[in-house]
Amino acid sequence: MHKDKDKRHDSVEADELVRLTEDLDRRNATLEARLREQEDSRAALLHLLEELDRERARIEQARREWVTALDGIQDPIFIHDKDMRVVRANRAYAARAGVDVREVVGRRYWEMFPKLGAPLPSCQQVIEERQEAEEMLRLPTGEEFVSRAFPIHDAEGHYLYSLHVLVDVTEKRKAEAEQRVLSEALRQAAEAAIVLDSEQRITYVNPAFQRMLGYTPGEILGKPLSILSVPGLPDPLQPMEVARRVHESGWWHGEVQRRAKDGTAVPVLLSASAIRNEKDAVTGYVGTYLDLRAIRNAEQRFRSLIENSSDIVSLLDREGTLRYLSPTVQRLLGYAPEELVGTGVFALVHPDDVAQIQQVFAEALRNPGKVYQVECRVRRKDGSYCHTETVGRNLLDDPVLA
């Protein structure tokens, strides 16, 4: 009986030990599982921290690149909040404001640059309308800027900041003004003007050109210069020739024939120059045409008047040498004009009158434009003398007669 009780007691203890062992195993397993979970969590956390560090590095790199790019722009750029206080600016803006770039943050931009009595009108427009705006800004210094403002919103579309770019257009406006003046000068010029590109194609003709040769802009713009060449006549200014001469000397000047719209050959005095860019490369050509038809007609009328005049007309140089004599000299004195051209005029004057004539000639040299009148005796070809009344004026400085 006693032995049976002992056996039952041992069996209970064994069961209890098994139960405790199993419970311990379960707890160990749970603990190990928790440890593994913690290890996994720790690894995940470390991974997240590493990702965060990498993301921070990428953000910092992006920020540095953005700042470098922003500072590399020569135009003033700044970002302001709804209170018009600067939150970021590039070095160009700080330089314009006259302060260190770190000193602009938090200050009202319109108190630094551009110095105004209030924010630009476009600022409020950007905030209220949530779209970019542009306006012209002229400073008291005469500088001109184009102000472009852009809104910056968050993911929900709420306004955060405005980005301003101030583009200095001062030199551009000056160049445009100069260009307008030059264009108007060309347009109103009395002489015909023509502009070619680097390939000698016509890009501009002024109204005087149109009147001279009869072409409308639509008929001639974009056409090669050869359209003006006269068939069958030598043209010293063919497209390749003008390029060669202008490249060699920078300009060319001379008489050429130009073909009008009706096919007639128009004599013109051409002055051509190269148009060069800042690198001194030829980008085009500009030329002016002086219509010689009126001059030729005037020369013909003048020659006709001179040659049919009843008086002798002569031209002298500073030494008194005859350079021209009208045909009347042969009828009045018996000399052919070519017999006297190149000789001294005083040799024709009677010896008793030479001193007086030389004195008047000397005074005329000292007083250009003044008219002198004197009587003297002039020797005919047969040796006799005739009494003459001479009227003279010093025109030595007149370019027409030079």
Coordinates of N, CA and C in Angstrom, one line a residue, residues 75-78 80 120 122-123 126 131-137 145-151 162-169 172-173:
D75 N 21.8 87.5 -62.4 CA 20.6 88.3 -62.1 C 20.2 88.2 -60.6
P76 N 19.8 89.3 -59.9 CA 19.3 89.2 -58.5 C 18.1 88.3 -58.4
I77 N 18.2 87.3 -57.5 CA 17.1 86.4 -57.2 C 16.8 86.4 -55.7
F78 N 15.6 86.4 -55.3 CA 15.2 86.3 -53.9 C 13.9 85.7 -53.7
H80 N 10.6 85.5 -51.0 CA 10.0 86.2 -49.8 C 8.7 85.5 -49.4
L120 N 6.6 95.7 -54.7 CA 6.1 95.7 -56.1 C 4.7 95.3 -56.2
S122 N 3.3 93.6 -58.4 CA 3.1 92.2 -58.8 C 3.2 91.2 -57.6
C123 N 3.8 91.6 -56.5 CA 3.9 90.7 -55.3 C 2.5 90.3 -54.8
V126 N 0.6 88.1 -57.3 CA 1.0 86.7 -57.2 C 0.4 86.0 -56.1
Q131 N -0.6 83.1 -59.6 CA 0.0 82.9 -60.9 C 1.1 83.9 -61.1
E132 N 2.0 83.5 -62.0 CA 3.2 84.3 -62.1 C 2.8 85.7 -62.7
A133 N 3.7 86.7 -62.5 CA 3.5 88.0 -62.9 C 4.8 88.7 -63.4
E134 N 4.7 89.7 -64.2 CA 5.9 90.3 -64.8 C 5.6 91.8 -64.9
E135 N 6.6 92.6 -64.5 CA 6.5 94.1 -64.7 C 7.8 94.7 -64.9
M136 N 7.8 95.9 -65.5 CA 9.0 96.7 -65.7 C 9.3 97.5 -64.5
L137 N 10.6 97.6 -64.2 CA 11.0 98.4 -63.0 C 12.1 99.3 -63.5
F145 N 14.9 97.0 -65.0 CA 14.8 95.6 -64.8 C 13.5 95.1 -65.2
V146 N 13.4 93.8 -65.6 CA 12.2 93.1 -65.8 C 12.0 92.2 -64.5
S147 N 11.0 92.5 -63.7 CA 10.7 91.7 -62.5 C 9.8 90.6 -62.8
R148 N 10.2 89.3 -62.6 CA 9.3 88.2 -62.8 C 9.1 87.5 -61.5
A149 N 7.9 87.3 -61.1 CA 7.5 86.7 -59.8 C 6.8 85.5 -60.0
F150 N 7.1 84.4 -59.2 CA 6.5 83.1 -59.4 C 6.0 82.6 -58.0
P151 N 4.8 82.2 -57.9 CA 4.3 81.7 -56.6 C 4.8 80.3 -56.3
S162 N 7.1 83.6 -52.6 CA 7.2 84.1 -54.0 C 8.6 84.1 -54.3
L163 N 8.9 83.7 -55.5 CA 10.3 83.7 -56.1 C 10.4 84.9 -57.1
H164 N 11.3 85.8 -56.9 CA 11.5 86.9 -57.8 C 12.8 86.8 -58.5
V165 N 12.7 87.1 -59.8 CA 13.9 87.2 -60.6 C 14.0 88.6 -61.2
L166 N 15.0 89.3 -61.0 CA 15.2 90.7 -61.5 C 16.2 90.6 -62.7
V167 N 15.8 90.8 -63.9 CA 16.6 90.7 -65.0 C 17.0 92.1 -65.5
D168 N 18.3 92.4 -65.4 CA 18.8 93.7 -65.8 C 18.8 93.9 -67.3
V169 N 17.9 94.8 -67.8 CA 17.8 95.0 -69.2 C 18.2 96.4 -69.7
K172 N 20.3 96.2 -72.8 CA 19.5 95.8 -73.9 C 18.6 96.9 -74.3
R173 N 18.0 97.7 -73.4 CA 17.1 98.8 -73.8 C 17.9 99.9 -74.5

